Amino acid sequence: MELTAAQILRKCSLFRGLDDLSLALVGELGRVVEFAKDRVIFRQGQECEALYCVGRGLVRVYKVAPSGKDHVLHMAQPGQTFAEVAVIGDLLCPANAEAVEDTVCVLLPADRFRRLLETNHRVCLQLVEGLALWTRHLVGLLEDVVLRDAVGRVAGYILRSAPHERPEAFTLPVLKKDVASHLNLTRETLSRTLRRLAEAGLIETVDAQQIRILDHAALRDVADGLPVGEFDEPR
Amino acid sequence: MELTAAQILRKCSLFRGLDDLSLALVGELGRVVEFAKDRVIFRQGQECEALYCVGRGLVRVYKVAPSGKDHVLHMAQPGQTFAEVAVIGDLLCPANAEAVEDTVCVLLPADRFRRLLETNHRVCLQLVEGLALWTRHLVGLLEDVVLRDAVGRVAGYILRSAPHERPEAFTLPVLKKDVASHLNLTRETLSRTLRRLAEAGLIETVDAQQIRILDHAALRDVADGLPVGEFDEPR
DNA sequence: GATTGTCGTTGATCTGGATCAAAACGGTAC
DNA sequence: GTACCGTTTTGATCCAGATCAACGACAATC
């Protein structure tokens, strides 16, 4: 199935709420590009040539430390964008991006998009809102890493990424190693933490990729900093 | 000395680049308010009533964990704004803010500011740019905390906060405990880390608040992840 | 089939920075 | 002056999570 730029952009959360006319103006700039699995899309420090909107597939946006350690900032799924900030601020790419699966994106060239922003108030307004949300997400991530311990972060992640309807069982959309990196944990710690949550009866691991939530409220509590309980202490 | 809303807003980096007319429109909304030292400006979770622009003084914007630990997101100095994101996205305050010294702010009421955004394209454009910068700052902070160790973070902080001209000696604009919290370190660790840098000959501590940079390049290297050297190893 | 590679789990050990404890500094109030 | 209070510094100890190491489960390639 082929995707057109318009179809992809219509589902893009950054442009949600945009009227058809403005959406068409944005679409005119768009060029649909495919990236094969493992293909590098851009590297940090490069000039950023476009804003990317994912139509199909999965993109890992990550930064690597001088030490070699890397940190996943964002796993961009269909409907999500990346490199917005670099494009808007006319900055260098702050991170690396690569396709985790075969991926289709709409590219909105930086200079033309910036020009559209300058002429079209609706698009501009929409973007302000989108950026505000993205910023809040970042602050959330930051506070997660800074203020919560491993169990809290994992519990919070599970709650956030469970689908809103039928939240009992869900399939992780990304590999655990990427989840771990996103939460600033090692794979090992993530694995052990999931086991602790399972042993405490809060979740159940169906298989490597599937998690069933057994006790939503308790999970909420753990995410809010309460200790896990339901273990050791052989009174 | 009394400050007017217009004077404060003119020096505000979020509105830098705004033409006089638009600036005047923004200024019309503004109400100048003083906050005494230690006064709480808002608490996380509250409805956010305005965008704040600091004219004089210093405001600590911080979040506290369920555990009681707190994290300084931002020490807002004159010319800087806070609560922009909450106002723009019509979200609840994501953090606490309190005046560290006697402080003067311009308040731009949320609803009226949002209405201005909707009607004035120039202000909207300016804001997109401001948000992009703020986002990049946040990503930097996140990567700092996640990818660097204590020495790297402290070295980076010193480099960032040294004045661009005459960077040899400078006075910390905020208390060390706030610096520590911002970098997600304890006061103790910050103190020890500064001592290590001093012993390695990269900096010199004049007094509690003043730091002299002795070796700019080496400090850069440490911030980029190289080990500090110049210690132990009694060959 | 065998081989290689990536991912996930589990166990044993190590360590950077936190925590606890105490003392040295300024301020400022009396 | 002395007493008090918040900040900073230093030292001793502790611990959550990293690191190292081994192994099983698949999937892809030969």
Coordinates of C-alpha atoms (C1' of nucleotides) in Angstrom, one line a residue:
Chain A
M1 CA 0.0 0.0 0.0
E2 CA 1.3 3.4 -1.0
L3 CA 0.9 6.3 1.3
T4 CA 0.6 9.9 0.1
A5 CA 2.0 12.9 1.9
A6 CA -1.5 14.2 2.5
Q7 CA -2.7 10.9 4.1
I8 CA 0.3 10.8 6.4
L9 CA 0.1 14.4 7.5
R10 CA -3.6 14.1 8.2
K11 CA -2.8 11.6 10.9
C12 CA 0.1 13.5 12.2
S13 CA -0.5 14.7 15.8
L14 CA 1.6 17.9 15.3
F15 CA -0.9 19.0 12.6
R16 CA -4.1 17.7 14.3
G17 CA -6.6 20.5 14.4
L18 CA -5.3 22.1 11.2
D19 CA -8.1 23.0 8.7
D20 CA -8.0 21.3 5.3
L21 CA -6.7 24.3 3.4
S22 CA -3.7 24.8 5.6
L23 CA -3.1 21.1 5.7
A24 CA -3.0 21.1 1.9
L25 CA -0.5 24.0 2.0
V26 CA 1.8 21.9 4.3
G27 CA 1.2 18.9 2.1
E28 CA 2.4 20.7 -0.9
L29 CA 5.9 20.9 0.6
G30 CA 6.0 17.3 1.5
R31 CA 8.0 14.6 -0.2
V32 CA 7.4 11.0 0.7
V33 CA 10.6 9.1 1.4
E34 CA 11.3 5.5 2.4
F35 CA 14.0 4.4 4.8
A36 CA 15.1 0.8 4.9
K37 CA 15.5 -0.9 8.3
D38 CA 18.7 0.2 10.0
R39 CA 19.1 3.2 7.7
V40 CA 20.6 6.3 9.3
I41 CA 18.4 9.3 8.7
F42 CA 20.6 11.9 10.2
R43 CA 23.4 12.3 12.7
Q44 CA 23.8 14.9 15.5
G45 CA 25.7 18.0 14.5
Q46 CA 24.5 17.8 10.8
E47 CA 22.6 20.6 9.2
C48 CA 19.0 19.6 9.5
E49 CA 17.3 19.6 6.2
A50 CA 13.8 18.8 7.0
L51 CA 11.0 18.1 9.5
Y52 CA 10.1 14.4 9.4
C53 CA 6.6 13.0 9.9
V54 CA 6.4 9.2 10.3
G55 CA 3.7 7.5 8.2
R56 CA 4.7 3.9 8.7
G57 CA 7.5 2.1 10.6
L58 CA 9.5 3.2 13.6
V59 CA 12.4 5.7 14.1
R60 CA 14.8 5.8 17.0
V61 CA 15.9 9.3 17.9
Y62 CA 18.9 9.1 20.3
K63 CA 22.0 10.8 21.5
V64 CA 25.3 9.2 22.2
A65 CA 27.7 10.3 25.0
P66 CA 31.4 10.7 24.6
S67 CA 31.7 7.5 26.7
G68 CA 29.7 5.6 24.1
K69 CA 26.6 5.2 26.1
D70 CA 23.5 6.2 24.3
H71 CA 20.1 7.5 25.3
V72 CA 16.9 7.1 23.4
L73 CA 15.1 10.4 23.4
H74 CA 12.1 9.3 21.3
M75 CA 10.8 6.3 19.4
A76 CA 8.8 8.0 16.7
Q77 CA 5.8 6.0 15.7
P78 CA 3.4 6.7 12.8
G79 CA 1.7 10.0 13.4
Q80 CA 4.7 11.5 15.2
T81 CA 7.3 13.9 14.0
F82 CA 10.9 14.5 14.8
A83 CA 13.5 17.1 14.1
E84 CA 10.8 19.8 14.5
V85 CA 12.9 21.8 17.0
A86 CA 16.0 21.9 14.8
V87 CA 13.9 23.0 11.8
I88 CA 12.0 25.7 13.6
G89 CA 15.0 27.1 15.4
D90 CA 17.3 26.7 12.4
L91 CA 19.6 24.7 14.6
L92 CA 21.9 21.8 14.0
C93 CA 20.5 18.3 14.6
P94 CA 20.7 17.7 18.3
A95 CA 20.5 13.9 18.0
N96 CA 20.8 10.9 15.7
A97 CA 17.9 9.3 14.0
E98 CA 17.7 5.9 12.4
A99 CA 14.9 3.6 11.1
V100 CA 14.3 0.6 13.3
E101 CA 12.0 -1.0 10.8
D102 CA 11.3 -0.2 7.1
T103 CA 9.9 3.2 7.4
V104 CA 8.0 5.8 5.4
C105 CA 8.2 9.5 6.2
V106 CA 7.0 12.8 4.8
L107 CA 9.9 15.2 4.6
L108 CA 9.0 18.9 4.9
P109 CA 12.1 20.8 3.8
A110 CA 13.4 23.2 6.5
D111 CA 13.6 26.4 4.5
R112 CA 10.2 26.0 2.8
F113 CA 8.5 25.0 6.0
R114 CA 10.0 28.0 7.8
R115 CA 8.7 30.2 5.0
L116 CA 5.2 28.7 5.3
L117 CA 5.3 29.4 9.0
E118 CA 6.0 33.0 8.3
T119 CA 3.1 33.4 6.0
N120 CA 0.5 31.1 7.5
H121 CA -0.8 32.1 10.9
R122 CA -2.8 28.9 11.4
V123 CA 0.1 26.6 10.8
C124 CA 2.2 28.8 13.2
L125 CA -0.4 28.6 15.9
Q126 CA -0.7 24.8 15.5
L127 CA 3.0 24.5 15.9
V128 CA 3.1 26.6 19.0
E129 CA 0.7 24.1 20.5
G130 CA 2.6 21.1 19.3
L131 CA 5.8 22.4 20.7
A132 CA 4.2 23.1 24.0
L133 CA 3.1 19.5 24.2
W134 CA 6.5 18.2 23.2
T135 CA 8.2 20.4 25.8
R136 CA 5.9 19.1 28.5
H137 CA 6.7 15.6 27.4
L138 CA 10.4 16.4 27.7
V139 CA 10.0 17.9 31.2
G140 CA 8.2 14.7 32.1
L141 CA 11.0 12.6 30.9
L142 CA 13.5 14.7 32.7
E143 CA 11.6 14.5 36.0
D144 CA 11.2 10.8 35.5
V145 CA 14.9 10.3 35.3
V146 CA 15.8 12.7 38.0
L147 CA 13.1 12.2 40.6
R148 CA 12.1 8.6 40.4
D149 CA 13.9 5.4 41.0
A150 CA 13.9 2.4 38.6
V151 CA 10.6 0.9 39.8
G152 CA 8.8 4.2 39.6
R153 CA 10.1 4.9 36.1
V154 CA 9.1 1.5 34.8
A155 CA 5.7 1.6 36.4
G156 CA 5.1 5.0 34.9
Y157 CA 6.2 3.9 31.5
I158 CA 3.8 0.9 31.6
L159 CA 0.9 3.1 32.5
R160 CA 1.7 5.7 29.9
S161 CA 2.2 3.2 27.1
A162 CA -0.7 1.0 27.8
P163 CA -3.5 1.7 25.3
H164 CA -6.3 3.7 26.9
E165 CA -9.0 1.3 25.9
R166 CA -8.5 -2.3 27.1
P167 CA -5.4 -1.5 29.2
E168 CA -5.2 -4.9 30.7
A169 CA -2.9 -6.5 28.2
F170 CA -0.7 -4.8 25.7
T171 CA 2.3 -5.4 23.5
L172 CA 5.4 -3.2 23.9
P173 CA 5.7 -1.2 20.7
V174 CA 9.5 -1.2 20.9
L175 CA 12.3 -3.6 22.0
K176 CA 13.0 -3.7 25.7
K177 CA 16.5 -2.5 25.1
D178 CA 15.1 0.7 23.7
V179 CA 12.7 1.1 26.5
A180 CA 15.6 0.6 29.0
S181 CA 17.7 3.3 27.2
H182 CA 14.7 5.7 27.1
L183 CA 14.3 5.3 30.9
N184 CA 18.0 5.5 31.5
L185 CA 18.3 2.0 32.8
T186 CA 20.3 -1.0 31.6
R187 CA 18.5 -3.9 30.0
E188 CA 19.4 -6.0 33.0
T189 CA 17.8 -3.5 35.5
L190 CA 14.7 -3.3 33.4
S191 CA 14.4 -7.0 33.3
R192 CA 14.9 -7.3 37.1
T193 CA 12.4 -4.5 37.7
L194 CA 9.7 -6.1 35.6
R195 CA 10.2 -9.3 37.6
R196 CA 9.8 -7.4 40.9
L197 CA 6.6 -5.9 39.7
A198 CA 5.4 -9.3 38.5
E199 CA 6.4 -10.9 41.8
A200 CA 4.5 -8.2 43.6
G201 CA 1.4 -9.1 41.6
L202 CA 1.1 -5.8 39.8
I203 CA 1.7 -7.1 36.3
E204 CA 2.1 -10.4 34.5
T205 CA 4.5 -11.0 31.6
V206 CA 2.7 -13.0 29.0
D207 CA 5.8 -13.3 26.8
A208 CA 8.9 -11.2 26.1
Q209 CA 6.9 -8.4 24.4
Q210 CA 3.5 -8.6 26.2
I211 CA 2.6 -7.3 29.5
R212 CA -0.7 -7.7 31.3
I213 CA -1.6 -5.1 34.0
L214 CA -3.1 -6.8 37.0
D215 CA -3.4 -4.0 39.5
H216 CA -3.7 -0.6 37.9
A217 CA -4.1 1.4 41.1
A218 CA -1.1 -0.2 42.8
L219 CA 1.0 0.5 39.7
R220 CA -0.1 4.1 39.9
D221 CA 1.0 4.2 43.5
V222 CA 4.4 2.7 42.6
A223 CA 4.8 5.3 39.8
D224 CA 4.0 7.9 42.4
G225 CA 6.8 6.8 44.6
L226 CA 5.4 4.3 47.0
P227 CA 7.5 1.2 47.7
V228 CA 6.5 -2.0 46.0
G229 CA 5.9 -4.3 49.0
E230 CA 4.7 -7.8 48.6
F231 CA 8.1 -9.4 48.9
D232 CA 10.9 -10.5 51.2
E233 CA 10.2 -9.8 55.0
P234 CA 9.6 -13.4 56.1
R235 CA 7.9 -12.1 59.3
Chain B
M1 CA 13.8 52.4 40.9
E2 CA 10.4 51.5 39.4
L3 CA 10.2 49.3 36.3
T4 CA 7.4 49.5 33.8
A5 CA 6.0 46.5 32.0
A6 CA 7.4 47.9 28.7
Q7 CA 10.9 48.2 30.0
I8 CA 10.9 44.7 31.4
L9 CA 9.5 43.1 28.2
R10 CA 11.9 44.9 26.0
K11 CA 14.8 43.1 27.7
C12 CA 13.0 39.8 27.7
S13 CA 14.7 37.2 25.5
L14 CA 11.4 35.5 24.6
F15 CA 10.3 38.7 22.9
R16 CA 13.7 39.8 21.5
G17 CA 13.3 40.6 17.9
L18 CA 9.7 41.7 18.2
D19 CA 8.9 45.0 16.5
D20 CA 7.9 48.0 18.7
L21 CA 4.2 47.8 17.7
S22 CA 3.8 44.1 18.6
L23 CA 5.8 44.6 21.8
A24 CA 3.4 47.4 22.7
L25 CA 0.5 45.0 22.2
V26 CA 2.1 42.5 24.5
G27 CA 2.9 45.3 27.0
E28 CA -0.7 46.3 27.2
L29 CA -1.6 43.0 28.7
G30 CA 1.2 43.2 31.3
R31 CA 0.8 43.9 34.9
V32 CA 3.9 44.5 37.1
V33 CA 3.9 42.5 40.3
E34 CA 6.4 42.3 43.1
F35 CA 7.1 39.2 45.0
A36 CA 9.0 39.4 48.3
K37 CA 11.9 37.0 49.0
D38 CA 10.7 33.4 49.7
R39 CA 7.2 34.2 48.4
V40 CA 5.6 31.3 46.5
I41 CA 4.5 32.3 43.1
F42 CA 2.7 29.2 42.1
R43 CA 2.6 25.5 42.9
Q44 CA 2.5 22.5 40.6
G45 CA -0.9 21.3 39.7
Q46 CA -2.5 24.7 40.0
E47 CA -4.3 26.4 37.1
C48 CA -1.7 28.6 35.5
E49 CA -3.0 32.2 35.4
A50 CA -0.2 34.0 33.6
L51 CA 3.1 34.0 31.8
Y52 CA 5.8 35.5 33.9
C53 CA 8.7 37.7 32.8
V54 CA 11.3 38.5 35.3
G55 CA 12.4 42.1 35.5
R56 CA 14.5 42.1 38.7
G57 CA 15.3 39.4 41.2
L58 CA 15.5 35.7 40.8
V59 CA 12.9 32.9 40.7
R60 CA 13.5 29.3 41.4
V61 CA 11.3 27.0 39.3
Y62 CA 11.5 23.4 40.6
K63 CA 9.7 20.2 41.0
V64 CA 9.5 18.0 44.0
A65 CA 9.4 14.2 44.0
P66 CA 7.0 12.1 46.1
S67 CA 10.1 11.2 48.1
G68 CA 10.6 14.8 49.0
K69 CA 13.7 15.3 46.8
D70 CA 13.5 18.4 44.6
H71 CA 14.9 19.4 41.3
V72 CA 15.6 22.9 40.1
L73 CA 14.4 23.1 36.5
H74 CA 15.3 26.7 36.0
M75 CA 16.6 29.7 37.9
A76 CA 14.9 32.5 36.1
Q77 CA 16.9 35.7 36.0
P78 CA 16.0 39.1 34.7
G79 CA 15.1 38.9 31.0
Q80 CA 13.8 35.3 31.3
T81 CA 10.3 34.0 31.4
F82 CA 8.7 31.0 33.0
A83 CA 5.3 29.2 32.8
E84 CA 5.3 29.9 29.1
V85 CA 4.6 26.3 28.2
A86 CA 1.7 25.9 30.6
V87 CA 0.1 29.2 29.3
I88 CA 0.5 28.3 25.7
G89 CA -0.7 24.7 26.0
D90 CA -3.4 25.7 28.5
L91 CA -2.0 23.1 30.9
L92 CA -1.7 23.0 34.6
C93 CA 1.5 24.3 36.2
P94 CA 4.0 21.5 35.8
A95 CA 6.3 22.9 38.6
N96 CA 6.6 25.2 41.6
A97 CA 8.0 28.7 41.4
E98 CA 9.2 30.9 44.3
A99 CA 11.1 34.1 44.6
V100 CA 14.6 33.6 45.8
E101 CA 15.1 37.3 46.3
D102 CA 12.8 40.3 46.2
T103 CA 11.6 40.1 42.6
V104 CA 9.6 42.1 40.1
C105 CA 7.8 40.3 37.3
V106 CA 5.5 41.2 34.4
L107 CA 2.4 39.0 34.4
L108 CA 0.8 38.4 31.1
P109 CA -2.6 36.8 31.9
A110 CA -3.0 33.4 30.2
D111 CA -6.3 33.9 28.4
R112 CA -5.5 37.4 27.1
F113 CA -2.1 36.3 26.0
R114 CA -3.5 33.3 24.1
R115 CA -6.0 35.6 22.4
L116 CA -3.2 37.8 21.3
L117 CA -1.3 34.8 19.9
E118 CA -4.4 34.0 17.9
T119 CA -4.6 37.4 16.3
N120 CA -1.0 38.5 16.1
H121 CA 1.2 36.5 13.7
R122 CA 4.4 38.2 14.7
V123 CA 4.0 37.4 18.3
C124 CA 3.2 33.9 17.4
L125 CA 6.3 33.5 15.3
Q126 CA 8.4 34.9 18.0
L127 CA 7.0 32.5 20.4
V128 CA 7.7 29.5 18.2
E129 CA 11.3 30.5 18.1
G130 CA 11.5 31.1 21.8
L131 CA 9.9 27.7 22.5
A132 CA 12.4 26.0 20.1
L133 CA 15.3 27.4 22.1
W134 CA 13.7 26.5 25.4
T135 CA 13.2 22.9 24.2
R136 CA 16.8 22.7 23.1
H137 CA 17.8 23.9 26.5
L138 CA 15.7 21.1 28.1
V139 CA 17.2 18.5 25.8
G140 CA 20.6 19.7 26.8
L141 CA 19.7 19.4 30.5
L142 CA 18.3 16.0 30.0
E143 CA 21.4 14.7 28.2
D144 CA 23.6 16.3 30.8
V145 CA 21.9 14.4 33.5
V146 CA 21.7 11.1 31.6
L147 CA 24.9 11.0 29.7
R148 CA 27.5 12.7 31.8
D149 CA 29.0 12.0 35.2
A150 CA 29.3 14.5 38.0
V151 CA 32.6 16.1 36.8
G152 CA 31.4 16.4 33.2
R153 CA 28.2 18.1 34.4
V154 CA 29.9 20.5 36.6
A155 CA 32.5 21.4 34.0
G156 CA 29.8 22.0 31.5
Y157 CA 27.8 24.1 33.9
I158 CA 30.8 26.3 34.6
L159 CA 31.5 26.8 30.9
R160 CA 27.9 27.6 30.2
S161 CA 27.4 30.1 33.0
A162 CA 30.8 31.9 32.7
P163 CA 30.2 35.3 31.0
H164 CA 31.3 35.3 27.4
E165 CA 33.5 38.3 27.8
R166 CA 36.1 38.1 30.5
P167 CA 35.4 34.4 31.3
E168 CA 38.4 34.0 33.6
A169 CA 36.6 34.9 36.9
F170 CA 33.0 35.0 37.5
T171 CA 30.5 35.0 40.3
L172 CA 27.9 32.3 40.6
P173 CA 24.5 33.9 40.0
V174 CA 22.8 31.4 42.4
L175 CA 23.5 29.5 45.5
K176 CA 25.5 26.3 45.2
K177 CA 22.7 24.2 46.6
D178 CA 20.6 25.4 43.7
V179 CA 23.3 24.7 41.2
A180 CA 23.7 21.2 42.7
S181 CA 19.9 20.5 42.5
H182 CA 19.9 21.8 38.9
L183 CA 22.6 19.3 38.0
N184 CA 21.0 16.6 39.9
L185 CA 23.8 16.3 42.4
T186 CA 23.9 16.8 46.2
R187 CA 25.6 19.8 47.6
E188 CA 28.3 17.5 49.0
T189 CA 29.1 16.0 45.6
L190 CA 29.2 19.4 44.0
S191 CA 31.6 20.7 46.6
R192 CA 33.9 17.6 46.2
T193 CA 33.7 17.9 42.4
L194 CA 34.7 21.5 42.4
R195 CA 37.6 20.6 44.7
R196 CA 38.7 17.9 42.2
L197 CA 38.7 20.4 39.4
A198 CA 40.6 22.9 41.5
E199 CA 43.2 20.3 42.5
A200 CA 43.6 19.3 38.8
G201 CA 44.4 23.0 38.1
L202 CA 41.4 23.6 35.9
I203 CA 39.7 26.2 38.1
E204 CA 40.4 28.2 41.2
T205 CA 37.8 29.0 43.9
V206 CA 38.3 32.6 45.0
D207 CA 35.6 32.4 47.6
A208 CA 32.4 30.5 48.1
Q209 CA 30.6 32.3 45.2
Q210 CA 33.5 33.1 42.9
I211 CA 35.2 30.8 40.5
R212 CA 38.2 31.6 38.3
I213 CA 38.7 29.5 35.1
L214 CA 42.3 28.6 34.7
D215 CA 42.3 26.1 31.8
H216 CA 39.4 26.7 29.5
A217 CA 40.4 24.0 27.0
A218 CA 40.9 21.3 29.6
L219 CA 37.5 22.2 31.1
R220 CA 36.0 21.8 27.7
D221 CA 37.6 18.3 27.4
V222 CA 36.3 17.3 30.9
A223 CA 32.8 18.4 29.9
D224 CA 33.1 16.3 26.8
G225 CA 33.8 13.2 28.9
L226 CA 37.6 13.0 29.2
P227 CA 38.8 12.0 32.7
V228 CA 40.2 14.7 34.9
G229 CA 43.7 13.4 35.5
E230 CA 46.3 15.4 37.4
F231 CA 45.7 13.5 40.7
D232 CA 46.5 10.3 42.6
E233 CA 48.8 7.9 40.8
P234 CA 52.0 8.5 42.8
R235 CA 54.1 7.0 40.0
Chain C
dG1 C1' 22.2 -29.4 9.9
dA2 C1' 25.9 -25.8 12.1
dT3 C1' 27.2 -21.0 12.9
dT4 C1' 26.7 -16.4 14.1
dG5 C1' 24.3 -12.5 16.0
dT6 C1' 20.9 -10.0 18.7
dC7 C1' 17.9 -10.0 22.5
dG8 C1' 16.4 -11.1 27.0
dT9 C1' 17.1 -13.2 31.6
dT10 C1' 19.6 -14.3 35.8
dG11 C1' 23.5 -14.2 39.1
dA12 C1' 27.8 -12.1 41.3
dT13 C1' 30.4 -8.2 42.0
dC14 C1' 31.7 -3.3 41.9
dT15 C1' 31.2 1.7 42.3
dG16 C1' 29.7 6.7 41.8
dG17 C1' 27.2 9.3 44.2
dA18 C1' 23.9 9.5 48.1
dT19 C1' 23.4 9.6 52.8
dC20 C1' 24.7 10.4 57.5
dA21 C1' 27.4 13.1 60.7
dA22 C1' 30.1 16.9 62.1
dA23 C1' 32.6 20.9 61.8
dA24 C1' 33.8 25.5 59.7
dC25 C1' 32.1 29.7 57.8
dG26 C1' 29.7 34.0 57.2
dG27 C1' 25.6 36.8 58.3
dT28 C1' 22.4 39.1 61.3
dA29 C1' 20.0 39.8 65.6
dC30 C1' 20.4 40.7 70.1
Chain D
dG1 C1' 30.8 40.8 72.1
dT2 C1' 27.6 36.1 71.9
dA3 C1' 24.0 33.2 70.0
dC4 C1' 21.7 31.6 66.2
dC5 C1' 20.9 30.1 61.5
dG6 C1' 21.6 28.8 56.8
dT7 C1' 25.3 27.5 53.7
dT8 C1' 29.4 25.1 52.6
dT9 C1' 33.0 21.8 53.3
dT10 C1' 35.0 17.4 54.7
dG11 C1' 35.0 12.7 56.2
dA12 C1' 32.9 7.9 56.8
dT13 C1' 29.6 4.7 55.3
dC14 C1' 26.0 2.8 52.4
dC15 C1' 23.3 1.3 48.5
dA16 C1' 20.7 1.4 43.8
dG17 C1' 21.9 0.4 39.8
dA18 C1' 25.9 -0.5 36.6
dT19 C1' 29.0 -3.8 35.1
dC20 C1' 30.8 -8.3 34.1
dA21 C1' 29.8 -12.9 33.0
dA22 C1' 27.1 -16.8 31.6
dC23 C1' 23.2 -18.9 29.3
dG24 C1' 18.9 -19.8 26.7
dA25 C1' 15.8 -18.4 22.9
dC26 C1' 15.3 -17.2 18.4
dA27 C1' 16.2 -15.7 13.6
dA28 C1' 19.2 -15.2 9.8
dT29 C1' 22.9 -17.0 7.0
dC30 C1' 25.8 -20.5 5.3

